[in-house]
PDB file of C-alpha atoms in Angstrom:
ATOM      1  CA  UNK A  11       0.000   0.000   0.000  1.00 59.00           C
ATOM      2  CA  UNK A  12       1.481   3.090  -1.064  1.00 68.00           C
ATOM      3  CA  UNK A  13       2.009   5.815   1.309  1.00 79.00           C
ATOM      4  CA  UNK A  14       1.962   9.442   1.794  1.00 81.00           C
ATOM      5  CA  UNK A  15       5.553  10.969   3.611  1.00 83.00           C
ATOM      6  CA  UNK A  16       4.736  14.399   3.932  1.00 87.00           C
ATOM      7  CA  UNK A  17       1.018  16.718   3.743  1.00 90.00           C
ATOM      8  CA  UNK A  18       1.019  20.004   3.943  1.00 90.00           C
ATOM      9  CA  UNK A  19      -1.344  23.019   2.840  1.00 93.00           C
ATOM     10  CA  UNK A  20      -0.271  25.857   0.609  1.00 90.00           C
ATOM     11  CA  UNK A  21      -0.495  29.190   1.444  1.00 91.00           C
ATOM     12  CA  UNK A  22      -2.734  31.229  -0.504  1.00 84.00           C
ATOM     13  CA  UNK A  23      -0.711  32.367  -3.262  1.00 87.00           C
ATOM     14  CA  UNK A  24       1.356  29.756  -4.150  1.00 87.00           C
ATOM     15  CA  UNK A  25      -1.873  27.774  -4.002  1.00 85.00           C
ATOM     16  CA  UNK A  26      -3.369  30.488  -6.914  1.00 83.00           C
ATOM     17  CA  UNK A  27      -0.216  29.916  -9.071  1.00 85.00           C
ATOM     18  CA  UNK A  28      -0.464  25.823  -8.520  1.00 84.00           C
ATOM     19  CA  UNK A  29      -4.289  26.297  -9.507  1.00 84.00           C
ATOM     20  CA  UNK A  30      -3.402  28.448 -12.467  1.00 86.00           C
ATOM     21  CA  UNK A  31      -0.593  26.711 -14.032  1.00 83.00           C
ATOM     22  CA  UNK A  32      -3.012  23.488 -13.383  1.00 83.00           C
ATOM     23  CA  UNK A  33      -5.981  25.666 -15.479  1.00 83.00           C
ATOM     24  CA  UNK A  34      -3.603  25.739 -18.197  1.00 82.00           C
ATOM     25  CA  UNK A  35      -2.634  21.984 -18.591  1.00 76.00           C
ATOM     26  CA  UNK A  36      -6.178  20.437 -17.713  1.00 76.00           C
ATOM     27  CA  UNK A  37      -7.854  23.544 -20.200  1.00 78.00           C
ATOM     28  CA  UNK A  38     -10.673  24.312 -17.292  1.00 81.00           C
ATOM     29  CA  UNK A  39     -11.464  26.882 -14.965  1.00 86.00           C
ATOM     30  CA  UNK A  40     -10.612  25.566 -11.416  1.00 84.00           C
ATOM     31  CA  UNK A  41     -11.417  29.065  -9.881  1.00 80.00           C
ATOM     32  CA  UNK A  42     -14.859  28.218 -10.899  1.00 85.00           C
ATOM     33  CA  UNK A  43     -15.079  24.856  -9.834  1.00 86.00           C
ATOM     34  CA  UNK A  44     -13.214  25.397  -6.407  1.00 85.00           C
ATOM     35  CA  UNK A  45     -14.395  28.814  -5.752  1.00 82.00           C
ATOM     36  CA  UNK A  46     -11.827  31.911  -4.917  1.00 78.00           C
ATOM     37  CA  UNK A  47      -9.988  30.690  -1.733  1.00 81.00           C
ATOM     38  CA  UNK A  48      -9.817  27.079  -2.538  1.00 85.00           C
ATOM     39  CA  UNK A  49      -7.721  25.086   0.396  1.00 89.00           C
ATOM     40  CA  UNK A  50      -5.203  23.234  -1.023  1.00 91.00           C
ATOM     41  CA  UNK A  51      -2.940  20.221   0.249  1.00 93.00           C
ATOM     42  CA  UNK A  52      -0.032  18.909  -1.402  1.00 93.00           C
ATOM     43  CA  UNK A  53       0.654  14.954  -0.439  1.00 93.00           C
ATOM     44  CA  UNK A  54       4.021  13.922  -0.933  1.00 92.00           C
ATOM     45  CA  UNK A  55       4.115   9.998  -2.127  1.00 89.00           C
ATOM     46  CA  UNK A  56       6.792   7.518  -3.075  1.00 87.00           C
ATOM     47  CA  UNK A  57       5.400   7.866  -6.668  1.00 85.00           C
ATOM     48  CA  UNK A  58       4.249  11.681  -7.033  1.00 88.00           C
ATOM     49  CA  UNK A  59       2.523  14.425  -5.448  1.00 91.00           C
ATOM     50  CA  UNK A  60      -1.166  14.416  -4.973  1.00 93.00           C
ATOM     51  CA  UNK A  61      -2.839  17.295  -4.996  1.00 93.00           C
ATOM     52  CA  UNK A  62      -6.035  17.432  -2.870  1.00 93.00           C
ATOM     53  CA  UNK A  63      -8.323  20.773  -3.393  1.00 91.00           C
ATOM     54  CA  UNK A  64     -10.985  21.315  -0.970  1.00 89.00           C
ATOM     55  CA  UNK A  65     -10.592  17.740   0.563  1.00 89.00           C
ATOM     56  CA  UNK A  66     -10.889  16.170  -2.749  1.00 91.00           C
ATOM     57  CA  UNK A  67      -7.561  14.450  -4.749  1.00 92.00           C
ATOM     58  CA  UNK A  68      -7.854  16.024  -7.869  1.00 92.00           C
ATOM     59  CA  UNK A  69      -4.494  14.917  -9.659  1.00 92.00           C
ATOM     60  CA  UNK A  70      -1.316  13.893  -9.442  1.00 92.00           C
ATOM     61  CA  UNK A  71       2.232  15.309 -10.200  1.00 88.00           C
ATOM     62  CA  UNK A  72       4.502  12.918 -11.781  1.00 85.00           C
ATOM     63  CA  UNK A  73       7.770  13.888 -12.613  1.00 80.00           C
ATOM     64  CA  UNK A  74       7.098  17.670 -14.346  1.00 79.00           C
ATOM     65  CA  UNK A  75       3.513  16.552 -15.514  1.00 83.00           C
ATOM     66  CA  UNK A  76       0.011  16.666 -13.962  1.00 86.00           C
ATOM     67  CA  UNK A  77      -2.521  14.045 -14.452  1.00 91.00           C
ATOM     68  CA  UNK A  78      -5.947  13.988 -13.708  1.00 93.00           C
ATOM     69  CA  UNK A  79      -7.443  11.560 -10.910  1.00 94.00           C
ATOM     70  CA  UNK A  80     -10.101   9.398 -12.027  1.00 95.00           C
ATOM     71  CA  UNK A  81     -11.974  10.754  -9.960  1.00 93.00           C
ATOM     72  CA  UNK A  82     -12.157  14.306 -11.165  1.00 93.00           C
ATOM     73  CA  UNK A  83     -15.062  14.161 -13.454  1.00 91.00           C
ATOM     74  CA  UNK A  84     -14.593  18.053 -14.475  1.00 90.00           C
ATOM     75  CA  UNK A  85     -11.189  17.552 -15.834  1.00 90.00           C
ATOM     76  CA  UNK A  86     -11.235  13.527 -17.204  1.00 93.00           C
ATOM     77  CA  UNK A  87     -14.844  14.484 -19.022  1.00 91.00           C
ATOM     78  CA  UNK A  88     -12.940  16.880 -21.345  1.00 90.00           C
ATOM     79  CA  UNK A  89     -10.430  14.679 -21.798  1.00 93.00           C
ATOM     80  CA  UNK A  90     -10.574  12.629 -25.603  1.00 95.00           C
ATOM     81  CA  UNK A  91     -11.746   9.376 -25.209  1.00 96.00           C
ATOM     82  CA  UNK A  92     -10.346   5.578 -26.306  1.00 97.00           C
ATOM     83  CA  UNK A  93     -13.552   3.197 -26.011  1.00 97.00           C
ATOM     84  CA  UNK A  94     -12.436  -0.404 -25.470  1.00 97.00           C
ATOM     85  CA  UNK A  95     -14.088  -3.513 -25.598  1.00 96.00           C
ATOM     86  CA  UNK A  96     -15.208  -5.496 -22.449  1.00 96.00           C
ATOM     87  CA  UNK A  97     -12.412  -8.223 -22.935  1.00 95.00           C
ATOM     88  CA  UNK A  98      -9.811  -5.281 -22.616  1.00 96.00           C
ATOM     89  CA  UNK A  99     -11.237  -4.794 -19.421  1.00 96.00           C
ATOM     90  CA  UNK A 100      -9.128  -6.637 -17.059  1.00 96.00           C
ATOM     91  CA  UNK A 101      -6.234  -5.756 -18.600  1.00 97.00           C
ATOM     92  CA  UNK A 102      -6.010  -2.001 -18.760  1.00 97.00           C
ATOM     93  CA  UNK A 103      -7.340  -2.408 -14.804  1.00 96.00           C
ATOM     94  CA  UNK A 104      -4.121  -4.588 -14.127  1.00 96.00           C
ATOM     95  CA  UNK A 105      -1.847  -2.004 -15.729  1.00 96.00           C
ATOM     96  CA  UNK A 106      -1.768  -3.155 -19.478  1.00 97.00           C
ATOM     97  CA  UNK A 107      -1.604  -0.537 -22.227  1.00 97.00           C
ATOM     98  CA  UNK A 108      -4.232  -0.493 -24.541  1.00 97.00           C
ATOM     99  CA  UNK A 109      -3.643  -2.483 -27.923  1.00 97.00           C
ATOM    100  CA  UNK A 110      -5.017  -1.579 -31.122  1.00 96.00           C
ATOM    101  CA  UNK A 111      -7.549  -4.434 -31.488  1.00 96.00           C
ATOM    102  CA  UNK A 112      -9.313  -3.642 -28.080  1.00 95.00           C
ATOM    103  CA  UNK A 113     -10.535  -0.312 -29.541  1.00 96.00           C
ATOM    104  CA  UNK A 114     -14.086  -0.050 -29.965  1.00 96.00           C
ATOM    105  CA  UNK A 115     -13.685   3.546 -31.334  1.00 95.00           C
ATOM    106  CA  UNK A 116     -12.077   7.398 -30.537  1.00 96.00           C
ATOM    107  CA  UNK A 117     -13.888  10.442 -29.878  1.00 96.00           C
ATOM    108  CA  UNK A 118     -12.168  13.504 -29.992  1.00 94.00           C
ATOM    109  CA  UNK A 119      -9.045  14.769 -31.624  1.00 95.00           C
ATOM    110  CA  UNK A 120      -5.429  14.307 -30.681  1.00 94.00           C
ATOM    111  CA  UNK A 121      -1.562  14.532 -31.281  1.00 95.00           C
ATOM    112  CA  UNK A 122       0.670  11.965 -30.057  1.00 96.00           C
ATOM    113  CA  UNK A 123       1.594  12.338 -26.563  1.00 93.00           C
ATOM    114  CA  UNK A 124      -1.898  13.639 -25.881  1.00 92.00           C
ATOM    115  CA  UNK A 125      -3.467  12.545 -22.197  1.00 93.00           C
ATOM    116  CA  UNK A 126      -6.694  10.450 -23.486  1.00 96.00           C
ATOM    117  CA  UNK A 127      -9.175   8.708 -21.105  1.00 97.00           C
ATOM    118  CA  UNK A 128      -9.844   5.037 -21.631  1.00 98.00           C
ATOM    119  CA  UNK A 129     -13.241   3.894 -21.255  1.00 97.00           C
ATOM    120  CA  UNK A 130     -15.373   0.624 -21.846  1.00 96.00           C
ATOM    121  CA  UNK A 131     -17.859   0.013 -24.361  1.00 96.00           C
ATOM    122  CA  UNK A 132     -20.835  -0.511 -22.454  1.00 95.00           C
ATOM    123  CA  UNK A 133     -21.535   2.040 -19.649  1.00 94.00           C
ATOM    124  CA  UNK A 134     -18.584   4.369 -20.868  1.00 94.00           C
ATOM    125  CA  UNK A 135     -17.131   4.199 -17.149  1.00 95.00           C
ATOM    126  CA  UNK A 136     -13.598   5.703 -16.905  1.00 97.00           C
ATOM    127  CA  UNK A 137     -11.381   2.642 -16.652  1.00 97.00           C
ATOM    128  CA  UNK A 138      -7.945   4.543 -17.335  1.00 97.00           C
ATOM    129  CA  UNK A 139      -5.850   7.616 -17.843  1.00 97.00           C
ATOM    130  CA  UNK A 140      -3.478   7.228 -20.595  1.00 96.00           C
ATOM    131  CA  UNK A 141      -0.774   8.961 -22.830  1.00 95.00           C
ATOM    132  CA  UNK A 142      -1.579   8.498 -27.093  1.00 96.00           C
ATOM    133  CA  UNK A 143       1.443   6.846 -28.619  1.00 97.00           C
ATOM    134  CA  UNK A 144      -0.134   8.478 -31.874  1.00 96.00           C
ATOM    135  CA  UNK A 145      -1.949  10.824 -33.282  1.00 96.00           C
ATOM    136  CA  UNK A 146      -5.929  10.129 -33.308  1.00 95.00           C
ATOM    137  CA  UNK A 147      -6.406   9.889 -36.814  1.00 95.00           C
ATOM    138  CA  UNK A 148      -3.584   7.123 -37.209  1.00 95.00           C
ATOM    139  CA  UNK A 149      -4.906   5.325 -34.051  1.00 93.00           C
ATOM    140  CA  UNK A 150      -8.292   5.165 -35.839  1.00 93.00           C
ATOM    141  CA  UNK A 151      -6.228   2.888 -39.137  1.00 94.00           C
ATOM    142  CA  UNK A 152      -4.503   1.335 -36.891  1.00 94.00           C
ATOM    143  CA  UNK A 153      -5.388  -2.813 -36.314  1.00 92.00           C
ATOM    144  CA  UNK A 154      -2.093  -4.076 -34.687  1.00 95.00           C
ATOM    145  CA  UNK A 155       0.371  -3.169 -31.241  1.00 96.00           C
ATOM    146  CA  UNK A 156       0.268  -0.611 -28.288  1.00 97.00           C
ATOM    147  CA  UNK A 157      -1.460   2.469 -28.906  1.00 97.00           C
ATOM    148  CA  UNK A 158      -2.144   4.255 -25.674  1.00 97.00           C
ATOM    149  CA  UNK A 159       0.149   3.871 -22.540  1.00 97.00           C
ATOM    150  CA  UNK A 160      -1.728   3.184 -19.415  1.00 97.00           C
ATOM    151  CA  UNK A 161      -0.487   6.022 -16.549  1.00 95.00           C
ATOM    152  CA  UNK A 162      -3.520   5.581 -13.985  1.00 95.00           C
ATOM    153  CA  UNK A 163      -6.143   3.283 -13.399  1.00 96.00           C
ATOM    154  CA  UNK A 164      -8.908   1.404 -11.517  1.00 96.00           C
ATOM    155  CA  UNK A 165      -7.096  -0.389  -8.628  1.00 93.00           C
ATOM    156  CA  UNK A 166      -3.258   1.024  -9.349  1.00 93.00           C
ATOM    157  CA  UNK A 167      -1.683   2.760  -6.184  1.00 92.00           C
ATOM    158  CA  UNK A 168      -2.655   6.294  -6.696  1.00 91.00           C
ATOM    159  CA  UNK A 169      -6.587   4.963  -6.856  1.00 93.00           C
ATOM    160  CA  UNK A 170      -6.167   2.749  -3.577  1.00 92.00           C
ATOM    161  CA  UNK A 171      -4.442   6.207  -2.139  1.00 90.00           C
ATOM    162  CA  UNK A 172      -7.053   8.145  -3.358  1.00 90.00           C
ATOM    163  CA  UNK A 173      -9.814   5.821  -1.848  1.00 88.00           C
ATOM    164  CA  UNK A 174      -7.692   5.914   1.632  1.00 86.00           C
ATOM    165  CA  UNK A 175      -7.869   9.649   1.993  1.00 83.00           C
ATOM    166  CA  UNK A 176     -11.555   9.790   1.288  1.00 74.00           C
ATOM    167  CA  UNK A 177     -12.253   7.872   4.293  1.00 70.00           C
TER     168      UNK A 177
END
């Protein structure tokens, strides 16, 4: 179980510059969402920072790059979209990237490198966050190999974190 070595709040203003440089990656308007004087936490983890507005993990900081949490629903439902088929299921929610012949289909555009959100066929549930290894247009030709590289997902350490601070 992963673990979290160090919590602390922001103060105020570097909490407006974490909020607005996080605006600008996730393309939403967190003021708006979180109100003016949002209280936010930074949780330091083996793995990345997780930053928790207002009680609620809303991403994750790996390396120089923030991630939505599954659990944001502002910020994943404007995120493209890579439908697989149920029998890609248990594999993306065991850590597999998605292969080409798991896609059902792709909504939305994107470049390679883009953050997509992987969801199943059926009830369009968010399964996974994951990074395009190509461009949308090429990933819609494509029958054969990896296409999207699974960062977070149902049941990985960040979500079991995630579910352990919500308690």
């Amino acid at each position: 179980m992963p673990t979290i070595t160090h919590r602390h709040q922001l103060k105020l203003k570097v909490a407006k510059a974490l909020l607005k440089k996080m605006e600008e990656a996730l393309n939403l308007n967190l003021s708006y969402i979180f109100g003016d004087k949002p209280r936010i936490e930074v949780a330091k983890t083996s793995f990345g920072n997780l930053i928790i507005v207002n009680g609620r993990a809303i991403a994750i900081k790996l390396d120089e790059e923030t991630i939505p949490t599954l659990i944001f629903s502002q910020a994943i439902s404007k995120l493209p979209k890579v439908i697989v088929d149920m029998g890609a299921i248990p594999h993306i929610c065991n850590g597999a990237d998605v292969m080409a012949p798991g896609i059902v289909r792709v909504e939305g555009e994107f470049g390679e490198g883009a953050i997509t959100l992987i969801v199943d066929e059926r009830y369009g549930k968010p399964l996974a966050i994951g990074r395009a290894l190509m461009d949308s247009d090429r990933l819609r030709m494509i029958k054969r190999g990896r296409v999207v590289k699974n960062i977070h997902y149902v049941g990985d350490k960040i979500w079991r974190l995630i579910k352990e601070i919500s308690r």
